[in-house]
Amino acid sequence: DPGADASLCGMAATGASGTNAVRYGTMRPNVLNLRVVLPDGRLLHTAGPGRQPRKRAAGYDLTSLFVGSEGTLGFLTQATLRLHPLPEATAVTVASFPSVGAAVACTVQVLQAAVPVARIEFLDEVMADACGRFSGMGLPVAATLLLELHGSRHSLAEQQQQTEEIMRQNGGSGLPWAEGLEEREQLWSMRHNAWYAALALRPGCQGYSTDVCVPISRLPDVVVETKQDLQASGLTGPMVGHVGDGNFHCILVFNSQDPEEAQRIHAFTQRLGRRALAAGGTCTGEHGVGLGKRALLQEELGQEGLDTLRSIKAALDPHNLMNPGKVL
């Protein structure tokens, strides 16, 4: 379930995911084989030409090596993907909560209760308001969760009842469950347009999106601290996230012609990355390292980890032709 302007091999190159990741996984476990053009022009099939087994133990895992490599080791030109069956029944609801903390606490409790959620997406009150206005749906200006359940018709009713009880315990109030395709697509279209909805908050300004991922048990603390940091920094940065797997984003909308505001954006993103690392998480769950998070990558992996990455890079791209300066 990629974002608005994502490409298949681009998703693989950054090890990205989407709203379905909590149940079906990120790109990494869903890519079975990649066709890669190496820096010297050779063509590599990471699992062997034409091969697509569900699992394999033959040699190093070259497919996983190139997933998340951000174009530094070769061009990804074709991907073979794992398929998942469509569920018999699907239901979606939107729930509003009295605070960011309550919404995220509900997420954690739903997962701890082993409810087989397919998607559970978080919007803070700024993002909910922006998405509601942009889509014309008029969401309450409150911390919001979008939840989707998959299963048989019999199991779905039990999951809905269990989810509603946990929502009530956290002060949440939800819309009736949407089970029709058109109604469900309308709700998810609102979420998928979050980037454009955020940009509409400050017409003429630019957007800068950053993400982190933390263990589920630490998610409420990190989200609340990040919300407080955003408010104290005076930044326009609605929060949205695939909180079912501990991953959330801040879409920072700023005036690129204002050096002082740009500096505050940079300082905030560094604090956010280090906050995630201190919580036992990662500085990026799916956007990648690129140029902006190279220092955070070193803090995350340590010198030994970074040296190992450099050795792999030097072996495959000795002339540093592929995305020089990125990641390392």
mmCIF file of C-alpha atoms in Angstrom:
data_model
loop_
_atom_site.group_PDB
_atom_site.id
_atom_site.type_symbol
_atom_site.label_atom_id
_atom_site.label_comp_id
_atom_site.label_asym_id
_atom_site.label_seq_id
_atom_site.Cartn_x
_atom_site.Cartn_y
_atom_site.Cartn_z
ATOM 1 C CA ASP A 1 0.000 0.000 0.000
ATOM 2 C CA PRO A 2 2.498 2.641 -1.139
ATOM 3 C CA GLY A 3 2.171 6.392 -0.806
ATOM 4 C CA ALA A 4 0.871 8.843 -3.346
ATOM 5 C CA ASP A 5 3.943 9.081 -5.600
ATOM 6 C CA ALA A 6 5.808 5.868 -4.718
ATOM 7 C CA SER A 7 7.305 3.452 -7.247
ATOM 8 C CA LEU A 8 7.724 -0.274 -6.699
ATOM 9 C CA CYS A 9 11.511 -0.358 -6.878
ATOM 10 C CA GLY A 10 11.696 2.946 -5.002
ATOM 11 C CA MET A 11 9.786 1.328 -2.158
ATOM 12 C CA ALA A 12 12.234 -1.574 -2.235
ATOM 13 C CA ALA A 13 15.251 0.749 -2.410
ATOM 14 C CA THR A 14 14.291 2.482 0.839
ATOM 15 C CA GLY A 15 12.888 -0.595 2.580
ATOM 16 C CA ALA A 16 9.593 1.271 2.867
ATOM 17 C CA SER A 17 6.102 0.071 3.713
ATOM 18 C CA GLY A 18 2.612 1.498 4.058
ATOM 19 C CA THR A 19 -0.620 1.234 5.970
ATOM 20 C CA ASN A 20 -0.852 -2.587 5.640
ATOM 21 C CA ALA A 21 2.579 -3.245 7.154
ATOM 22 C CA VAL A 22 1.291 -4.100 10.632
ATOM 23 C CA ARG A 23 -0.291 -7.309 9.289
ATOM 24 C CA TYR A 24 1.441 -8.035 5.989
ATOM 25 C CA GLY A 25 4.933 -6.681 6.628
ATOM 26 C CA THR A 26 7.197 -4.115 5.001
ATOM 27 C CA MET A 27 8.885 -4.439 1.610
ATOM 28 C CA ARG A 28 11.729 -6.532 3.020
ATOM 29 C CA PRO A 29 9.783 -9.749 3.760
ATOM 30 C CA ASN A 30 7.560 -9.241 0.707
ATOM 31 C CA VAL A 31 10.310 -9.043 -1.918
ATOM 32 C CA LEU A 32 11.303 -12.526 -3.136
ATOM 33 C CA ASN A 33 13.761 -11.539 -5.859
ATOM 34 C CA LEU A 34 15.271 -8.407 -7.390
ATOM 35 C CA ARG A 35 16.854 -7.735 -10.748
ATOM 36 C CA VAL A 36 19.718 -5.312 -10.174
ATOM 37 C CA VAL A 37 22.109 -3.570 -12.539
ATOM 38 C CA LEU A 38 25.426 -3.467 -10.684
ATOM 39 C CA PRO A 39 27.797 -0.475 -10.936
ATOM 40 C CA ASP A 40 30.021 -2.326 -13.460
ATOM 41 C CA GLY A 41 27.018 -3.082 -15.713
ATOM 42 C CA ARG A 42 26.496 -6.725 -14.782
ATOM 43 C CA LEU A 43 22.944 -7.956 -14.227
ATOM 44 C CA LEU A 44 22.246 -9.623 -10.872
ATOM 45 C CA HIS A 45 19.160 -11.606 -9.859
ATOM 46 C CA THR A 46 19.449 -11.589 -6.068
ATOM 47 C CA ALA A 47 17.726 -14.969 -5.599
ATOM 48 C CA GLY A 48 18.812 -16.408 -8.947
ATOM 49 C CA PRO A 49 17.149 -15.925 -12.373
ATOM 50 C CA GLY A 50 13.450 -16.813 -12.322
ATOM 51 C CA ARG A 51 13.424 -18.031 -8.724
ATOM 52 C CA GLN A 52 10.667 -17.165 -6.278
ATOM 53 C CA PRO A 53 10.583 -19.582 -3.322
ATOM 54 C CA ARG A 54 8.766 -18.483 -0.171
ATOM 55 C CA LYS A 55 11.935 -19.099 1.830
ATOM 56 C CA ARG A 56 15.532 -19.965 1.095
ATOM 57 C CA ALA A 57 18.753 -20.693 2.969
ATOM 58 C CA ALA A 58 21.186 -20.678 0.034
ATOM 59 C CA GLY A 59 24.067 -18.348 0.751
ATOM 60 C CA TYR A 60 23.932 -14.740 1.853
ATOM 61 C CA ASP A 61 20.563 -12.979 1.629
ATOM 62 C CA LEU A 62 21.334 -10.725 -1.319
ATOM 63 C CA THR A 63 17.711 -9.661 -1.728
ATOM 64 C CA SER A 64 17.597 -8.183 1.761
ATOM 65 C CA LEU A 65 20.962 -6.534 1.155
ATOM 66 C CA PHE A 66 19.587 -4.528 -1.752
ATOM 67 C CA VAL A 67 16.240 -3.770 -0.095
ATOM 68 C CA GLY A 68 16.983 -0.558 1.762
ATOM 69 C CA SER A 69 20.267 0.138 -0.064
ATOM 70 C CA GLU A 70 18.928 3.500 -1.327
ATOM 71 C CA GLY A 71 20.529 3.217 -4.750
ATOM 72 C CA THR A 72 24.057 3.036 -3.348
ATOM 73 C CA LEU A 73 24.805 -0.522 -4.533
ATOM 74 C CA GLY A 74 22.992 -0.776 -7.871
ATOM 75 C CA PHE A 75 19.878 0.060 -9.892
ATOM 76 C CA LEU A 76 16.794 -1.964 -8.911
ATOM 77 C CA THR A 77 14.973 -2.641 -12.181
ATOM 78 C CA GLN A 78 12.514 -5.424 -11.361
ATOM 79 C CA ALA A 79 10.982 -6.904 -8.216
ATOM 80 C CA THR A 80 9.230 -10.229 -7.625
ATOM 81 C CA LEU A 81 6.734 -9.867 -4.787
ATOM 82 C CA ARG A 82 4.944 -12.149 -2.368
ATOM 83 C CA LEU A 83 1.155 -12.192 -2.831
ATOM 84 C CA HIS A 84 -1.440 -12.287 -0.043
ATOM 85 C CA PRO A 85 -5.035 -13.543 -0.387
ATOM 86 C CA LEU A 86 -7.865 -11.021 -0.207
ATOM 87 C CA PRO A 87 -9.870 -11.342 3.038
ATOM 88 C CA GLU A 88 -13.454 -12.574 2.993
ATOM 89 C CA ALA A 89 -14.632 -9.504 4.931
ATOM 90 C CA THR A 90 -13.179 -6.076 5.719
ATOM 91 C CA ALA A 91 -14.333 -3.343 8.090
ATOM 92 C CA VAL A 92 -12.947 0.166 8.729
ATOM 93 C CA THR A 93 -13.699 2.704 11.440
ATOM 94 C CA VAL A 94 -12.470 6.155 12.439
ATOM 95 C CA ALA A 95 -12.136 6.880 16.157
ATOM 96 C CA SER A 96 -11.445 10.180 17.932
ATOM 97 C CA PHE A 97 -9.639 10.432 21.278
ATOM 98 C CA PRO A 98 -9.230 13.114 23.958
ATOM 99 C CA SER A 99 -5.449 13.243 23.535
ATOM 100 C CA VAL A 100 -2.524 11.989 21.478
ATOM 101 C CA GLY A 101 -1.480 9.805 24.407
ATOM 102 C CA ALA A 102 -4.906 8.157 24.615
ATOM 103 C CA ALA A 103 -4.952 7.354 20.892
ATOM 104 C CA VAL A 104 -1.516 5.753 20.960
ATOM 105 C CA ALA A 105 -2.253 3.900 24.219
ATOM 106 C CA CYS A 106 -5.316 2.424 22.498
ATOM 107 C CA THR A 107 -3.072 1.257 19.644
ATOM 108 C CA VAL A 108 -0.727 -0.503 22.056
ATOM 109 C CA GLN A 109 -3.591 -2.209 23.899
ATOM 110 C CA VAL A 110 -5.225 -3.400 20.661
ATOM 111 C CA LEU A 111 -1.939 -5.006 19.631
ATOM 112 C CA GLN A 112 -1.301 -6.475 23.095
ATOM 113 C CA ALA A 113 -4.782 -8.013 22.991
ATOM 114 C CA ALA A 114 -3.699 -9.810 19.785
ATOM 115 C CA VAL A 115 -6.489 -8.304 17.704
ATOM 116 C CA PRO A 116 -5.356 -9.185 14.144
ATOM 117 C CA VAL A 117 -5.499 -5.582 12.899
ATOM 118 C CA ALA A 118 -4.714 -5.093 9.205
ATOM 119 C CA ARG A 119 -4.195 -1.341 9.424
ATOM 120 C CA ILE A 120 -4.085 1.075 12.338
ATOM 121 C CA GLU A 121 -3.159 4.631 11.394
ATOM 122 C CA PHE A 122 -2.696 7.616 13.698
ATOM 123 C CA LEU A 123 -3.410 11.298 12.972
ATOM 124 C CA ASP A 124 -2.801 14.003 15.560
ATOM 125 C CA GLU A 125 -5.432 16.728 15.872
ATOM 126 C CA VAL A 126 -3.596 19.010 13.399
ATOM 127 C CA MET A 127 -3.418 16.264 10.780
ATOM 128 C CA ALA A 128 -7.011 15.144 11.398
ATOM 129 C CA ASP A 129 -8.239 18.705 10.907
ATOM 130 C CA ALA A 130 -6.137 19.146 7.760
ATOM 131 C CA CYS A 131 -7.271 15.818 6.244
ATOM 132 C CA GLY A 132 -10.889 16.458 7.140
ATOM 133 C CA ARG A 133 -10.894 19.852 5.442
ATOM 134 C CA PHE A 134 -8.871 18.722 2.412
ATOM 135 C CA SER A 135 -11.137 15.729 1.768
ATOM 136 C CA GLY A 136 -14.355 17.510 2.713
ATOM 137 C CA MET A 137 -15.175 14.832 5.308
ATOM 138 C CA GLY A 138 -15.076 17.138 8.330
ATOM 139 C CA LEU A 139 -13.300 14.996 10.920
ATOM 140 C CA PRO A 140 -13.379 16.122 14.571
ATOM 141 C CA VAL A 141 -10.307 18.175 15.499
ATOM 142 C CA ALA A 142 -8.904 15.478 17.759
ATOM 143 C CA ALA A 143 -6.293 12.747 17.878
ATOM 144 C CA THR A 144 -7.631 10.084 15.526
ATOM 145 C CA LEU A 145 -7.142 6.423 14.657
ATOM 146 C CA LEU A 146 -8.197 4.718 11.429
ATOM 147 C CA LEU A 147 -8.539 0.968 11.997
ATOM 148 C CA GLU A 148 -9.133 -1.777 9.460
ATOM 149 C CA LEU A 149 -9.905 -5.399 10.288
ATOM 150 C CA HIS A 150 -9.670 -8.387 7.922
ATOM 151 C CA GLY A 151 -11.093 -11.866 8.385
ATOM 152 C CA SER A 152 -14.089 -14.092 7.939
ATOM 153 C CA ARG A 153 -17.524 -12.583 8.545
ATOM 154 C CA HIS A 154 -17.817 -14.537 11.800
ATOM 155 C CA SER A 155 -14.398 -13.571 13.153
ATOM 156 C CA LEU A 156 -14.822 -9.933 12.111
ATOM 157 C CA ALA A 157 -17.757 -9.383 14.474
ATOM 158 C CA GLU A 158 -15.695 -10.614 17.416
ATOM 159 C CA GLN A 159 -12.737 -8.419 16.444
ATOM 160 C CA GLN A 160 -14.988 -5.367 16.137
ATOM 161 C CA GLN A 161 -16.466 -5.916 19.587
ATOM 162 C CA GLN A 162 -13.024 -6.342 21.151
ATOM 163 C CA THR A 163 -11.650 -3.242 19.414
ATOM 164 C CA GLU A 164 -14.630 -1.089 20.411
ATOM 165 C CA GLU A 165 -14.201 -2.054 24.063
ATOM 166 C CA ILE A 166 -10.528 -1.047 24.060
ATOM 167 C CA MET A 167 -11.403 2.225 22.321
ATOM 168 C CA ARG A 168 -13.988 3.031 25.008
ATOM 169 C CA GLN A 169 -11.507 2.272 27.776
ATOM 170 C CA ASN A 170 -9.248 4.982 26.301
ATOM 171 C CA GLY A 171 -11.992 7.567 25.878
ATOM 172 C CA GLY A 172 -12.385 6.980 22.153
ATOM 173 C CA SER A 173 -15.585 7.402 20.173
ATOM 174 C CA GLY A 174 -15.808 5.864 16.718
ATOM 175 C CA LEU A 175 -17.900 6.115 13.598
ATOM 176 C CA PRO A 176 -19.995 3.096 12.540
ATOM 177 C CA TRP A 177 -17.900 0.424 10.860
ATOM 178 C CA ALA A 178 -17.696 0.831 7.085
ATOM 179 C CA GLU A 179 -17.786 -2.489 5.230
ATOM 180 C CA GLY A 180 -18.716 -1.409 1.698
ATOM 181 C CA LEU A 181 -15.870 -0.952 -0.785
ATOM 182 C CA GLU A 182 -16.780 2.612 -1.788
ATOM 183 C CA GLU A 183 -17.104 3.847 1.790
ATOM 184 C CA ARG A 184 -13.845 2.177 2.816
ATOM 185 C CA GLU A 185 -11.974 3.651 -0.129
ATOM 186 C CA GLN A 186 -13.289 7.108 0.741
ATOM 187 C CA LEU A 187 -11.844 6.860 4.252
ATOM 188 C CA TRP A 188 -8.467 5.616 3.057
ATOM 189 C CA SER A 189 -8.316 8.191 0.282
ATOM 190 C CA MET A 190 -8.498 10.835 2.999
ATOM 191 C CA ARG A 191 -5.501 9.242 4.725
ATOM 192 C CA HIS A 192 -3.523 8.810 1.512
ATOM 193 C CA ASN A 193 -3.860 12.518 0.769
ATOM 194 C CA ALA A 194 -2.293 13.462 4.109
ATOM 195 C CA TRP A 195 0.806 14.914 2.404
ATOM 196 C CA TYR A 196 -1.266 17.268 0.264
ATOM 197 C CA ALA A 197 -3.552 18.109 3.183
ATOM 198 C CA ALA A 198 -0.524 19.095 5.266
ATOM 199 C CA LEU A 199 0.869 21.319 2.491
ATOM 200 C CA ALA A 200 -2.509 23.050 2.256
ATOM 201 C CA LEU A 201 -2.022 24.306 5.828
ATOM 202 C CA ARG A 202 0.552 26.810 4.523
ATOM 203 C CA PRO A 203 0.053 27.469 0.804
ATOM 204 C CA GLY A 204 3.281 28.360 -0.966
ATOM 205 C CA CYS A 205 5.461 26.607 1.595
ATOM 206 C CA GLN A 206 7.442 23.375 1.242
ATOM 207 C CA GLY A 207 7.027 20.069 3.013
ATOM 208 C CA TYR A 208 9.743 18.034 4.703
ATOM 209 C CA SER A 209 8.732 14.579 5.904
ATOM 210 C CA THR A 210 10.729 12.622 8.451
ATOM 211 C CA ASP A 211 10.011 9.370 10.278
ATOM 212 C CA VAL A 212 11.217 7.198 13.134
ATOM 213 C CA CYS A 213 10.231 3.780 14.447
ATOM 214 C CA VAL A 214 10.302 2.634 18.082
ATOM 215 C CA PRO A 215 9.306 -0.477 20.043
ATOM 216 C CA ILE A 216 5.541 -0.558 20.565
ATOM 217 C CA SER A 217 5.941 -0.406 24.352
ATOM 218 C CA ARG A 218 7.747 2.956 24.051
ATOM 219 C CA LEU A 219 5.483 4.434 21.395
ATOM 220 C CA PRO A 220 3.120 6.433 23.682
ATOM 221 C CA ASP A 221 6.006 8.187 25.463
ATOM 222 C CA VAL A 222 7.877 9.012 22.259
ATOM 223 C CA VAL A 223 4.788 10.318 20.437
ATOM 224 C CA VAL A 224 3.753 12.522 23.367
ATOM 225 C CA GLU A 225 7.302 13.898 23.787
ATOM 226 C CA THR A 226 7.490 14.601 20.047
ATOM 227 C CA LYS A 227 4.157 16.422 20.138
ATOM 228 C CA GLN A 228 5.410 18.588 23.004
ATOM 229 C CA ASP A 229 8.645 19.273 21.113
ATOM 230 C CA LEU A 230 6.724 20.377 18.015
ATOM 231 C CA GLN A 231 4.587 22.776 20.027
ATOM 232 C CA ALA A 232 7.578 24.214 21.895
ATOM 233 C CA SER A 233 9.454 24.702 18.603
ATOM 234 C CA GLY A 234 6.591 26.662 17.028
ATOM 235 C CA LEU A 235 6.675 24.444 13.925
ATOM 236 C CA THR A 236 3.821 23.398 11.646
ATOM 237 C CA GLY A 237 4.316 19.649 11.749
ATOM 238 C CA PRO A 238 1.219 17.466 11.700
ATOM 239 C CA MET A 239 1.893 13.904 12.815
ATOM 240 C CA VAL A 240 0.720 10.781 11.028
ATOM 241 C CA GLY A 241 1.870 7.238 11.427
ATOM 242 C CA HIS A 242 1.679 3.511 10.855
ATOM 243 C CA VAL A 243 1.551 3.154 14.627
ATOM 244 C CA GLY A 244 0.654 -0.528 14.448
ATOM 245 C CA ASP A 245 4.358 -1.237 13.911
ATOM 246 C CA GLY A 246 5.708 1.684 15.944
ATOM 247 C CA ASN A 247 6.386 3.931 12.936
ATOM 248 C CA PHE A 248 5.248 7.558 12.724
ATOM 249 C CA HIS A 249 5.983 10.606 10.576
ATOM 250 C CA CYS A 250 6.099 14.359 11.063
ATOM 251 C CA ILE A 251 5.226 16.368 7.953
ATOM 252 C CA LEU A 252 6.994 19.668 8.538
ATOM 253 C CA VAL A 253 5.635 22.543 6.450
ATOM 254 C CA PHE A 254 7.971 25.532 6.348
ATOM 255 C CA ASN A 255 9.106 28.584 4.428
ATOM 256 C CA SER A 256 12.296 27.488 2.666
ATOM 257 C CA GLN A 257 13.268 31.155 2.213
ATOM 258 C CA ASP A 258 13.478 31.595 5.989
ATOM 259 C CA PRO A 259 16.906 30.306 7.171
ATOM 260 C CA GLU A 260 15.908 30.531 10.834
ATOM 261 C CA GLU A 261 12.850 28.320 10.324
ATOM 262 C CA ALA A 262 14.861 25.866 8.221
ATOM 263 C CA GLN A 263 17.397 25.616 11.061
ATOM 264 C CA ARG A 264 14.628 24.883 13.558
ATOM 265 C CA ILE A 265 13.368 22.127 11.245
ATOM 266 C CA HIS A 266 16.836 20.557 11.118
ATOM 267 C CA ALA A 267 17.297 20.760 14.891
ATOM 268 C CA PHE A 268 13.882 19.186 15.484
ATOM 269 C CA THR A 269 14.538 16.264 13.129
ATOM 270 C CA GLN A 270 17.848 15.518 14.846
ATOM 271 C CA ARG A 271 16.172 15.571 18.271
ATOM 272 C CA LEU A 272 13.426 13.294 16.957
ATOM 273 C CA GLY A 273 15.948 10.784 15.608
ATOM 274 C CA ARG A 274 17.908 10.733 18.851
ATOM 275 C CA ARG A 275 14.696 10.412 20.877
ATOM 276 C CA ALA A 276 13.866 7.267 18.883
ATOM 277 C CA LEU A 277 17.370 5.869 19.359
ATOM 278 C CA ALA A 278 17.202 6.495 23.113
ATOM 279 C CA ALA A 279 13.948 4.510 23.180
ATOM 280 C CA GLY A 280 15.621 1.510 21.529
ATOM 281 C CA GLY A 281 14.271 2.344 18.081
ATOM 282 C CA THR A 282 15.661 3.434 14.724
ATOM 283 C CA CYS A 283 16.185 6.873 13.182
ATOM 284 C CA THR A 284 14.120 5.861 10.139
ATOM 285 C CA GLY A 285 11.496 3.168 9.700
ATOM 286 C CA GLU A 286 10.963 3.605 5.961
ATOM 287 C CA HIS A 287 12.140 6.951 4.554
ATOM 288 C CA GLY A 288 15.813 5.985 4.578
ATOM 289 C CA VAL A 289 19.026 7.705 5.627
ATOM 290 C CA GLY A 290 19.877 9.725 2.509
ATOM 291 C CA LEU A 291 22.023 12.738 3.393
ATOM 292 C CA GLY A 292 20.177 14.066 6.425
ATOM 293 C CA LYS A 293 20.493 11.116 8.786
ATOM 294 C CA ARG A 294 24.066 9.964 8.215
ATOM 295 C CA ALA A 295 25.172 11.103 11.680
ATOM 296 C CA LEU A 296 22.187 9.351 13.232
ATOM 297 C CA LEU A 297 23.031 6.152 11.350
ATOM 298 C CA GLN A 298 26.479 6.109 12.937
ATOM 299 C CA GLU A 299 24.940 6.594 16.372
ATOM 300 C CA GLU A 300 22.507 3.762 15.652
ATOM 301 C CA LEU A 301 24.923 1.162 14.263
ATOM 302 C CA GLY A 302 28.189 2.166 15.907
ATOM 303 C CA GLN A 303 31.545 2.397 14.178
ATOM 304 C CA GLU A 304 31.781 -1.352 13.559
ATOM 305 C CA GLY A 305 28.425 -1.404 11.809
ATOM 306 C CA LEU A 306 29.296 1.600 9.670
ATOM 307 C CA ASP A 307 32.686 0.107 8.737
ATOM 308 C CA THR A 308 30.936 -3.083 7.624
ATOM 309 C CA LEU A 309 28.567 -1.097 5.409
ATOM 310 C CA ARG A 310 31.519 0.754 3.886
ATOM 311 C CA SER A 311 33.255 -2.549 3.139
ATOM 312 C CA ILE A 312 30.185 -3.825 1.292
ATOM 313 C CA LYS A 313 29.907 -0.557 -0.619
ATOM 314 C CA ALA A 314 33.598 -0.641 -1.599
ATOM 315 C CA ALA A 315 33.338 -4.254 -2.785
ATOM 316 C CA LEU A 316 30.314 -3.629 -5.036
ATOM 317 C CA ASP A 317 31.001 -0.033 -6.069
ATOM 318 C CA PRO A 318 34.771 0.584 -5.793
ATOM 319 C CA HIS A 319 34.578 3.776 -7.868
ATOM 320 C CA ASN A 320 31.740 5.215 -5.774
ATOM 321 C CA LEU A 321 29.465 5.720 -8.783
ATOM 322 C CA MET A 322 26.118 4.947 -7.153
ATOM 323 C CA ASN A 323 24.530 7.802 -5.188
ATOM 324 C CA PRO A 324 27.870 9.076 -3.846
ATOM 325 C CA GLY A 325 27.538 10.660 -0.418
ATOM 326 C CA LYS A 326 24.213 9.009 0.375
ATOM 327 C CA VAL A 327 23.886 6.862 3.514
ATOM 328 C CA LEU A 328 27.665 6.628 4.158
#
